[in-house]
Every structure is written in C-alpha cells, then in structure tokens.
Amino acid sequence: MDSCLLCKKVITYDISLSFLLSFKRLPKKYVCAECMNQFVRIDETRICKSCGRQMDNLGMCIDCQKWCRLGDEFENRSIFQYNEAMKNFMHRYKFVGDYQLRMIFQKEIRKKIRKDFVVVPIPISAETKINRGFNQVIGLLGDIKYVEALKVKERRKVRQSALNRQQRIHNKQVFTINYESVPKIVNQKVLLLDDIYTTGTTIRHAAEVLKKNGAMQVLGLTLCR
Ligand SMILES: [Zn+2]
Ligand SMILES: [Zn+2]
C-alpha cells in the first residue's frame, strides 16, 4: 500500500471494473487526492503570454511590459500557482531536503516537455549542492534527458565599488556556460527548467548565456509561478 508523501495517509485508488478488466498497471500516485487538490493549476487561457503568470485575461503583465521595454523578451510557462500548498512543498523539498518529494510532479513536468527541445536545468551553486545534497530542478526531471549547459559563477570577492559601471552590470550575471556542452545547444531549441519563477531575473540571465553561446531559441518552464 502506498502512503501519501505529504500527509502520510494511505492512498486509495478508485478502480473501475473496466480498468480492472483491461489488465493495465495502475498509474502510481505519490500524494493523496486531498493533498493534490491543494495545488492549483495555472489556467493557460488566462495568463501573461510572456511570463506565464495567472491573470484575469490573456495578455501581458506590467512586469513583462517593463522587461519588453528593456528589450528583453522571454517566454515562460508555469504549471502551478505558488500558493500556500506549493510554498510548503518547496520548503520540505528544498530546505528540509526531502528528496523523495521530487517524484510528486515529475509526471506533470514530463507532459510539458517537447521532444524537439534540449532540456537545460537551472544549476545551483557548489555551496548549495553541498548543503542540500541535490539539485532540486534535476530531481523534477526524473528520467528525462537533460544537458547541464550552465554553471553558477564562482563569486570572486571583488568590491562592487571597485568596478566600473560596465563591469558592475556584467557582474550581475550569475551564470556561465559549461563549455563542453556548447555543441549540444548550438542551433538548438532549448527549454530552461526551474522550480519557481519569482522575478524572472534568474531564468532571463540563464537564457542570455545560452543565446550568447549559440542556442537558437530559449523558452522557460517552471513548476510554479
Ligand atoms: Zn496527502
Ligand atoms: Zn508577465
């Protein structure tokens, strides 16, 4: 018997007679219906067509209008809203470090990944890797193939005030390319995966590095927004 990874209650399956007679394997569930219902799916008919956030209508949100004015166009889609349940999930998964929880949304992620795209997960820093023990984004991918094309820049201890404006702007870029993986992204359509879209800065920085190194197109996908 399976128990819910979130509330530990035993998961019940509603099996119809026709399913039983089909001899198909039961799709495995990791959370009970009650817990699953706490997560709210984003309705894609009413989103910001740039960042993918839930809106009242299909359009472009104020934040993305600002990005656009800066000449930074980006397209991201997210699967769930960042509500209380998702916040709790993220806390347990990332900060408590319950690695099992990665399985809850793997199926949802798989459904959103198009075969003609190269999947690139947002990397975590070496320090986070040591503390957390895993990259939470890679965990969400399950058995989906991916390319670790990005690395988090090692922070050199340079006083910001010692840099000129150009260097300061450049210094904000947190990612750098993993040179060995360049041939795998050149002229490819890339799907950047992250767990959460907050301000959009992280994923845009990542997209910039990939484009600069030859990616043809870069889209974003995050578990929540
Ligand atoms: Zn549950
Ligand atoms: Zn937006």
PDB file of C-alpha atoms and ligand atoms in Angstrom:
ATOM      1  CA  MET A   1       0.000   0.000   0.000  1.00  0.00           C
ATOM      2  CA  ASP A   2       1.251   3.449  -0.854  1.00  0.00           C
ATOM      3  CA  SER A   3       1.083   6.295   1.544  1.00  0.00           C
ATOM      4  CA  CYS A   4       0.945   9.977   0.629  1.00  0.00           C
ATOM      5  CA  LEU A   5       4.406  11.559   0.647  1.00  0.00           C
ATOM      6  CA  LEU A   6       2.931  14.739   2.100  1.00  0.00           C
ATOM      7  CA  CYS A   7       0.402  13.715   4.777  1.00  0.00           C
ATOM      8  CA  LYS A   8       1.415  10.029   5.161  1.00  0.00           C
ATOM      9  CA  LYS A   9      -2.198   8.811   4.847  1.00  0.00           C
ATOM     10  CA  VAL A  10      -2.791   5.652   2.833  1.00  0.00           C
ATOM     11  CA  ILE A  11      -3.613   6.416  -0.794  1.00  0.00           C
ATOM     12  CA  THR A  12      -6.847   4.933  -2.031  1.00  0.00           C
ATOM     13  CA  TYR A  13      -7.373   4.114  -5.676  1.00  0.00           C
ATOM     14  CA  ASP A  14     -10.725   4.352  -7.387  1.00  0.00           C
ATOM     15  CA  ILE A  15     -10.652   1.444  -9.756  1.00  0.00           C
ATOM     16  CA  SER A  16     -13.427   0.939 -12.256  1.00  0.00           C
ATOM     17  CA  LEU A  17     -14.393  -2.517 -13.421  1.00  0.00           C
ATOM     18  CA  SER A  18     -13.350  -1.713 -16.991  1.00  0.00           C
ATOM     19  CA  PHE A  19      -9.908  -0.657 -15.788  1.00  0.00           C
ATOM     20  CA  LEU A  20      -9.622  -3.843 -13.788  1.00  0.00           C
ATOM     21  CA  LEU A  21     -10.528  -5.903 -16.852  1.00  0.00           C
ATOM     22  CA  SER A  22      -8.030  -4.026 -19.024  1.00  0.00           C
ATOM     23  CA  PHE A  23      -5.145  -5.518 -17.005  1.00  0.00           C
ATOM     24  CA  LYS A  24      -3.290  -2.211 -17.268  1.00  0.00           C
ATOM     25  CA  ARG A  25      -0.922  -1.258 -14.495  1.00  0.00           C
ATOM     26  CA  LEU A  26      -2.275   1.265 -12.086  1.00  0.00           C
ATOM     27  CA  PRO A  27      -0.552   4.649 -12.522  1.00  0.00           C
ATOM     28  CA  LYS A  28       1.430   5.185  -9.352  1.00  0.00           C
ATOM     29  CA  LYS A  29       0.349   8.038  -7.133  1.00  0.00           C
ATOM     30  CA  TYR A  30       2.672   9.786  -4.720  1.00  0.00           C
ATOM     31  CA  VAL A  31       0.138  12.006  -2.990  1.00  0.00           C
ATOM     32  CA  CYS A  32      -3.443  11.518  -1.892  1.00  0.00           C
ATOM     33  CA  ALA A  33      -6.303  13.276  -3.675  1.00  0.00           C
ATOM     34  CA  GLU A  34      -6.806  15.605  -0.739  1.00  0.00           C
ATOM     35  CA  CYS A  35      -3.210  16.871  -0.846  1.00  0.00           C
ATOM     36  CA  MET A  36      -3.175  17.050  -4.658  1.00  0.00           C
ATOM     37  CA  ASN A  37      -6.291  19.222  -4.577  1.00  0.00           C
ATOM     38  CA  GLN A  38      -4.402  21.831  -2.577  1.00  0.00           C
ATOM     39  CA  PHE A  39      -2.249  22.598  -5.609  1.00  0.00           C
ATOM     40  CA  VAL A  40      -3.786  24.990  -8.096  1.00  0.00           C
ATOM     41  CA  ARG A  41      -3.031  24.533 -11.753  1.00  0.00           C
ATOM     42  CA  ILE A  42      -2.482  27.618 -13.879  1.00  0.00           C
ATOM     43  CA  ASP A  43      -5.263  28.064 -16.417  1.00  0.00           C
ATOM     44  CA  GLU A  44      -3.363  28.785 -19.637  1.00  0.00           C
ATOM     45  CA  THR A  45      -6.290  30.523 -21.284  1.00  0.00           C
ATOM     46  CA  ARG A  46      -5.804  33.409 -18.839  1.00  0.00           C
ATOM     47  CA  ILE A  47      -2.084  34.043 -18.487  1.00  0.00           C
ATOM     48  CA  CYS A  48       0.567  36.609 -19.229  1.00  0.00           C
ATOM     49  CA  LYS A  49       1.803  35.272 -22.537  1.00  0.00           C
ATOM     50  CA  SER A  50       5.337  36.285 -21.615  1.00  0.00           C
ATOM     51  CA  CYS A  51       5.946  35.053 -18.055  1.00  0.00           C
ATOM     52  CA  GLY A  52       3.042  32.621 -17.789  1.00  0.00           C
ATOM     53  CA  ARG A  53       1.537  34.019 -14.580  1.00  0.00           C
ATOM     54  CA  GLN A  54      -2.159  33.639 -13.889  1.00  0.00           C
ATOM     55  CA  MET A  55      -4.157  36.686 -14.907  1.00  0.00           C
ATOM     56  CA  ASP A  56      -7.812  37.528 -15.465  1.00  0.00           C
ATOM     57  CA  ASN A  57      -7.316  37.582 -19.235  1.00  0.00           C
ATOM     58  CA  LEU A  58      -4.761  36.558 -21.797  1.00  0.00           C
ATOM     59  CA  GLY A  59      -2.343  39.468 -22.099  1.00  0.00           C
ATOM     60  CA  MET A  60       0.931  40.821 -20.823  1.00  0.00           C
ATOM     61  CA  CYS A  61       1.532  41.706 -17.170  1.00  0.00           C
ATOM     62  CA  ILE A  62       3.069  45.002 -16.038  1.00  0.00           C
ATOM     63  CA  ASP A  63       6.393  43.354 -15.105  1.00  0.00           C
ATOM     64  CA  CYS A  64       6.763  41.859 -18.558  1.00  0.00           C
ATOM     65  CA  GLN A  65       5.830  45.129 -20.222  1.00  0.00           C
ATOM     66  CA  LYS A  66       8.817  46.593 -18.360  1.00  0.00           C
ATOM     67  CA  TRP A  67      11.107  43.755 -19.470  1.00  0.00           C
ATOM     68  CA  CYS A  68       9.928  44.291 -23.036  1.00  0.00           C
ATOM     69  CA  ARG A  69      10.758  47.988 -22.910  1.00  0.00           C
ATOM     70  CA  LEU A  70      14.284  46.980 -21.875  1.00  0.00           C
ATOM     71  CA  GLY A  71      14.383  44.822 -24.984  1.00  0.00           C
ATOM     72  CA  ASP A  72      14.288  41.593 -23.026  1.00  0.00           C
ATOM     73  CA  GLU A  73      11.582  39.371 -24.450  1.00  0.00           C
ATOM     74  CA  PHE A  74      11.147  35.978 -22.926  1.00  0.00           C
ATOM     75  CA  GLU A  75       8.538  33.269 -22.891  1.00  0.00           C
ATOM     76  CA  ASN A  76       7.948  31.176 -19.821  1.00  0.00           C
ATOM     77  CA  ARG A  77       5.219  28.763 -18.836  1.00  0.00           C
ATOM     78  CA  SER A  78       4.490  27.513 -15.341  1.00  0.00           C
ATOM     79  CA  ILE A  79       2.316  24.622 -14.291  1.00  0.00           C
ATOM     80  CA  PHE A  80       1.073  25.534 -10.806  1.00  0.00           C
ATOM     81  CA  GLN A  81       0.344  28.668  -8.851  1.00  0.00           C
ATOM     82  CA  TYR A  82       2.710  29.439  -5.993  1.00  0.00           C
ATOM     83  CA  ASN A  83       0.096  29.147  -3.256  1.00  0.00           C
ATOM     84  CA  GLU A  84       0.388  28.028   0.377  1.00  0.00           C
ATOM     85  CA  ALA A  85       0.495  24.332  -0.526  1.00  0.00           C
ATOM     86  CA  MET A  86       3.251  24.907  -3.090  1.00  0.00           C
ATOM     87  CA  LYS A  87       5.184  27.051  -0.635  1.00  0.00           C
ATOM     88  CA  ASN A  88       5.047  24.207   1.911  1.00  0.00           C
ATOM     89  CA  PHE A  89       6.049  21.703  -0.730  1.00  0.00           C
ATOM     90  CA  MET A  90       9.066  23.798  -1.761  1.00  0.00           C
ATOM     91  CA  HIS A  91      10.100  24.207   1.856  1.00  0.00           C
ATOM     92  CA  ARG A  92      10.020  20.484   2.554  1.00  0.00           C
ATOM     93  CA  TYR A  93      11.634  19.570  -0.748  1.00  0.00           C
ATOM     94  CA  LYS A  94      14.399  22.182  -0.869  1.00  0.00           C
ATOM     95  CA  PHE A  95      15.096  23.276   2.660  1.00  0.00           C
ATOM     96  CA  VAL A  96      14.186  20.245   4.732  1.00  0.00           C
ATOM     97  CA  GLY A  97      15.730  18.301   1.874  1.00  0.00           C
ATOM     98  CA  ASP A  98      13.149  15.540   1.468  1.00  0.00           C
ATOM     99  CA  TYR A  99      14.429  14.224  -1.871  1.00  0.00           C
ATOM    100  CA  GLN A 100      11.547  11.757  -2.255  1.00  0.00           C
ATOM    101  CA  LEU A 101       9.205  14.659  -2.901  1.00  0.00           C
ATOM    102  CA  ARG A 102      10.798  15.169  -6.321  1.00  0.00           C
ATOM    103  CA  MET A 103       8.565  12.390  -7.628  1.00  0.00           C
ATOM    104  CA  ILE A 104       5.291  14.185  -6.981  1.00  0.00           C
ATOM    105  CA  PHE A 105       5.499  16.455 -10.020  1.00  0.00           C
ATOM    106  CA  GLN A 106       7.745  14.507 -12.387  1.00  0.00           C
ATOM    107  CA  LYS A 107       4.753  13.391 -14.468  1.00  0.00           C
ATOM    108  CA  GLU A 108       3.483  16.969 -14.774  1.00  0.00           C
ATOM    109  CA  ILE A 109       6.908  18.137 -15.939  1.00  0.00           C
ATOM    110  CA  ARG A 110       7.221  15.281 -18.427  1.00  0.00           C
ATOM    111  CA  LYS A 111       3.907  16.217 -20.031  1.00  0.00           C
ATOM    112  CA  LYS A 112       5.175  19.734 -20.718  1.00  0.00           C
ATOM    113  CA  ILE A 113       8.476  18.802 -22.328  1.00  0.00           C
ATOM    114  CA  ARG A 114       8.551  18.834 -26.094  1.00  0.00           C
ATOM    115  CA  LYS A 115      10.765  16.317 -27.842  1.00  0.00           C
ATOM    116  CA  ASP A 116      12.348  18.850 -30.197  1.00  0.00           C
ATOM    117  CA  PHE A 117      13.818  20.840 -27.293  1.00  0.00           C
ATOM    118  CA  VAL A 118      17.067  20.319 -25.406  1.00  0.00           C
ATOM    119  CA  VAL A 119      16.300  20.478 -21.687  1.00  0.00           C
ATOM    120  CA  VAL A 120      18.665  22.579 -19.571  1.00  0.00           C
ATOM    121  CA  PRO A 121      18.079  22.715 -15.795  1.00  0.00           C
ATOM    122  CA  ILE A 122      18.953  25.877 -13.880  1.00  0.00           C
ATOM    123  CA  PRO A 123      22.089  25.000 -11.912  1.00  0.00           C
ATOM    124  CA  ILE A 124      22.676  25.522  -8.208  1.00  0.00           C
ATOM    125  CA  SER A 125      25.885  26.777  -6.674  1.00  0.00           C
ATOM    126  CA  ALA A 126      28.551  24.424  -5.383  1.00  0.00           C
ATOM    127  CA  GLU A 127      27.759  25.648  -1.882  1.00  0.00           C
ATOM    128  CA  THR A 128      24.039  24.864  -2.196  1.00  0.00           C
ATOM    129  CA  LYS A 129      24.919  21.481  -3.644  1.00  0.00           C
ATOM    130  CA  ILE A 130      26.943  20.704  -0.541  1.00  0.00           C
ATOM    131  CA  ASN A 131      24.258  21.916   1.839  1.00  0.00           C
ATOM    132  CA  ARG A 132      21.225  20.465   0.071  1.00  0.00           C
ATOM    133  CA  GLY A 133      22.900  17.463  -1.453  1.00  0.00           C
ATOM    134  CA  PHE A 134      20.938  17.643  -4.705  1.00  0.00           C
ATOM    135  CA  ASN A 135      19.823  19.974  -7.462  1.00  0.00           C
ATOM    136  CA  GLN A 136      16.068  20.241  -6.921  1.00  0.00           C
ATOM    137  CA  VAL A 137      15.467  21.085 -10.582  1.00  0.00           C
ATOM    138  CA  ILE A 138      17.216  17.959 -11.854  1.00  0.00           C
ATOM    139  CA  GLY A 139      15.179  15.977  -9.318  1.00  0.00           C
ATOM    140  CA  LEU A 140      11.982  17.142 -11.007  1.00  0.00           C
ATOM    141  CA  LEU A 141      13.164  15.717 -14.332  1.00  0.00           C
ATOM    142  CA  GLY A 142      13.108  12.046 -13.348  1.00  0.00           C
ATOM    143  CA  ASP A 143      14.374  10.008 -16.293  1.00  0.00           C
ATOM    144  CA  ILE A 144      14.126  12.841 -18.836  1.00  0.00           C
ATOM    145  CA  LYS A 145      17.418  13.534 -20.611  1.00  0.00           C
ATOM    146  CA  TYR A 146      18.996  16.904 -19.952  1.00  0.00           C
ATOM    147  CA  VAL A 147      22.166  18.873 -20.615  1.00  0.00           C
ATOM    148  CA  GLU A 148      23.946  20.679 -17.790  1.00  0.00           C
ATOM    149  CA  ALA A 149      24.892  23.579 -20.026  1.00  0.00           C
ATOM    150  CA  LEU A 150      25.107  26.188 -17.271  1.00  0.00           C
ATOM    151  CA  LYS A 151      27.167  26.694 -14.153  1.00  0.00           C
ATOM    152  CA  VAL A 152      26.802  29.178 -11.351  1.00  0.00           C
ATOM    153  CA  LYS A 153      29.673  31.652 -11.496  1.00  0.00           C
ATOM    154  CA  GLU A 154      32.093  31.409  -8.636  1.00  0.00           C
ATOM    155  CA  ARG A 155      31.789  34.658  -6.745  1.00  0.00           C
ATOM    156  CA  ARG A 156      35.096  36.399  -6.685  1.00  0.00           C
ATOM    157  CA  LYS A 157      35.491  38.668  -3.730  1.00  0.00           C
ATOM    158  CA  VAL A 158      35.602  41.977  -5.558  1.00  0.00           C
ATOM    159  CA  ARG A 159      34.222  45.099  -4.011  1.00  0.00           C
ATOM    160  CA  GLN A 160      31.363  46.344  -6.225  1.00  0.00           C
ATOM    161  CA  SER A 161      32.634  49.896  -5.787  1.00  0.00           C
ATOM    162  CA  ALA A 162      35.965  48.885  -7.313  1.00  0.00           C
ATOM    163  CA  LEU A 163      34.222  48.086 -10.584  1.00  0.00           C
ATOM    164  CA  ASN A 164      33.124  50.454 -13.311  1.00  0.00           C
ATOM    165  CA  ARG A 165      29.503  50.526 -14.472  1.00  0.00           C
ATOM    166  CA  GLN A 166      30.036  48.092 -17.335  1.00  0.00           C
ATOM    167  CA  GLN A 167      31.768  45.622 -15.057  1.00  0.00           C
ATOM    168  CA  ARG A 168      29.058  46.004 -12.438  1.00  0.00           C
ATOM    169  CA  ILE A 169      26.320  45.145 -14.925  1.00  0.00           C
ATOM    170  CA  HIS A 170      28.330  42.217 -16.171  1.00  0.00           C
ATOM    171  CA  ASN A 171      28.952  41.120 -12.608  1.00  0.00           C
ATOM    172  CA  LYS A 172      25.213  40.682 -12.074  1.00  0.00           C
ATOM    173  CA  GLN A 173      25.219  37.748 -14.442  1.00  0.00           C
ATOM    174  CA  VAL A 174      25.189  34.741 -12.132  1.00  0.00           C
ATOM    175  CA  PHE A 175      25.648  32.027 -14.738  1.00  0.00           C
ATOM    176  CA  THR A 176      28.359  30.964 -17.103  1.00  0.00           C
ATOM    177  CA  ILE A 177      28.471  28.364 -19.857  1.00  0.00           C
ATOM    178  CA  ASN A 178      29.732  24.863 -19.394  1.00  0.00           C
ATOM    179  CA  TYR A 179      31.998  24.772 -22.443  1.00  0.00           C
ATOM    180  CA  GLU A 180      31.853  21.032 -23.076  1.00  0.00           C
ATOM    181  CA  SER A 181      28.105  21.242 -23.596  1.00  0.00           C
ATOM    182  CA  VAL A 182      28.159  24.025 -26.194  1.00  0.00           C
ATOM    183  CA  PRO A 183      27.912  21.623 -29.192  1.00  0.00           C
ATOM    184  CA  LYS A 184      24.709  20.234 -27.679  1.00  0.00           C
ATOM    185  CA  ILE A 185      22.945  23.602 -27.603  1.00  0.00           C
ATOM    186  CA  VAL A 186      24.245  25.344 -30.735  1.00  0.00           C
ATOM    187  CA  ASN A 187      21.370  25.946 -33.167  1.00  0.00           C
ATOM    188  CA  GLN A 188      19.027  24.064 -30.850  1.00  0.00           C
ATOM    189  CA  LYS A 189      15.747  24.988 -29.271  1.00  0.00           C
ATOM    190  CA  VAL A 190      16.332  24.979 -25.535  1.00  0.00           C
ATOM    191  CA  LEU A 191      13.847  24.557 -22.718  1.00  0.00           C
ATOM    192  CA  LEU A 192      15.160  26.018 -19.497  1.00  0.00           C
ATOM    193  CA  LEU A 193      13.705  24.370 -16.425  1.00  0.00           C
ATOM    194  CA  ASP A 194      13.434  25.913 -12.989  1.00  0.00           C
ATOM    195  CA  ASP A 195      11.378  25.105  -9.919  1.00  0.00           C
ATOM    196  CA  ILE A 196       9.927  28.556  -9.418  1.00  0.00           C
ATOM    197  CA  TYR A 197       9.612  31.800 -11.362  1.00  0.00           C
ATOM    198  CA  THR A 198       9.799  34.732  -8.973  1.00  0.00           C
ATOM    199  CA  THR A 199      11.088  37.935 -10.540  1.00  0.00           C
ATOM    200  CA  GLY A 200      12.209  36.312 -13.777  1.00  0.00           C
ATOM    201  CA  THR A 201      15.777  37.531 -13.342  1.00  0.00           C
ATOM    202  CA  THR A 202      17.298  34.075 -12.833  1.00  0.00           C
ATOM    203  CA  ILE A 203      15.752  32.469 -15.875  1.00  0.00           C
ATOM    204  CA  ARG A 204      16.468  35.502 -18.089  1.00  0.00           C
ATOM    205  CA  HIS A 205      20.107  35.522 -17.033  1.00  0.00           C
ATOM    206  CA  ALA A 206      20.298  31.832 -17.881  1.00  0.00           C
ATOM    207  CA  ALA A 207      18.621  32.364 -21.249  1.00  0.00           C
ATOM    208  CA  GLU A 208      21.042  35.155 -22.081  1.00  0.00           C
ATOM    209  CA  VAL A 209      24.062  32.901 -21.565  1.00  0.00           C
ATOM    210  CA  LEU A 210      22.562  30.139 -23.691  1.00  0.00           C
ATOM    211  CA  LYS A 211      21.693  32.502 -26.537  1.00  0.00           C
ATOM    212  CA  LYS A 212      25.117  34.070 -26.440  1.00  0.00           C
ATOM    213  CA  ASN A 213      26.583  30.607 -26.869  1.00  0.00           C
ATOM    214  CA  GLY A 214      24.530  29.725 -29.895  1.00  0.00           C
ATOM    215  CA  ALA A 215      21.133  28.448 -28.755  1.00  0.00           C
ATOM    216  CA  MET A 216      18.574  29.211 -31.464  1.00  0.00           C
ATOM    217  CA  GLN A 217      15.617  29.720 -29.169  1.00  0.00           C
ATOM    218  CA  VAL A 218      15.220  29.578 -25.394  1.00  0.00           C
ATOM    219  CA  LEU A 219      11.909  29.061 -23.608  1.00  0.00           C
ATOM    220  CA  GLY A 220      11.289  28.697 -19.897  1.00  0.00           C
ATOM    221  CA  LEU A 221       9.309  26.154 -17.923  1.00  0.00           C
ATOM    222  CA  THR A 222       8.873  26.296 -14.175  1.00  0.00           C
ATOM    223  CA  LEU A 223       6.903  24.131 -11.806  1.00  0.00           C
ATOM    224  CA  CYS A 224       5.269  27.169 -10.254  1.00  0.00           C
ATOM    225  CA  ARG A 225       4.785  30.868 -10.677  1.00  0.00           C
TER     226      ARG A 225
HETATM  227 ZN    ZN B   1      -1.930  13.501   1.476  1.00  0.00          ZN
HETATM  228 ZN    ZN B   2       4.302  38.555 -17.288  1.00  0.00          ZN
END
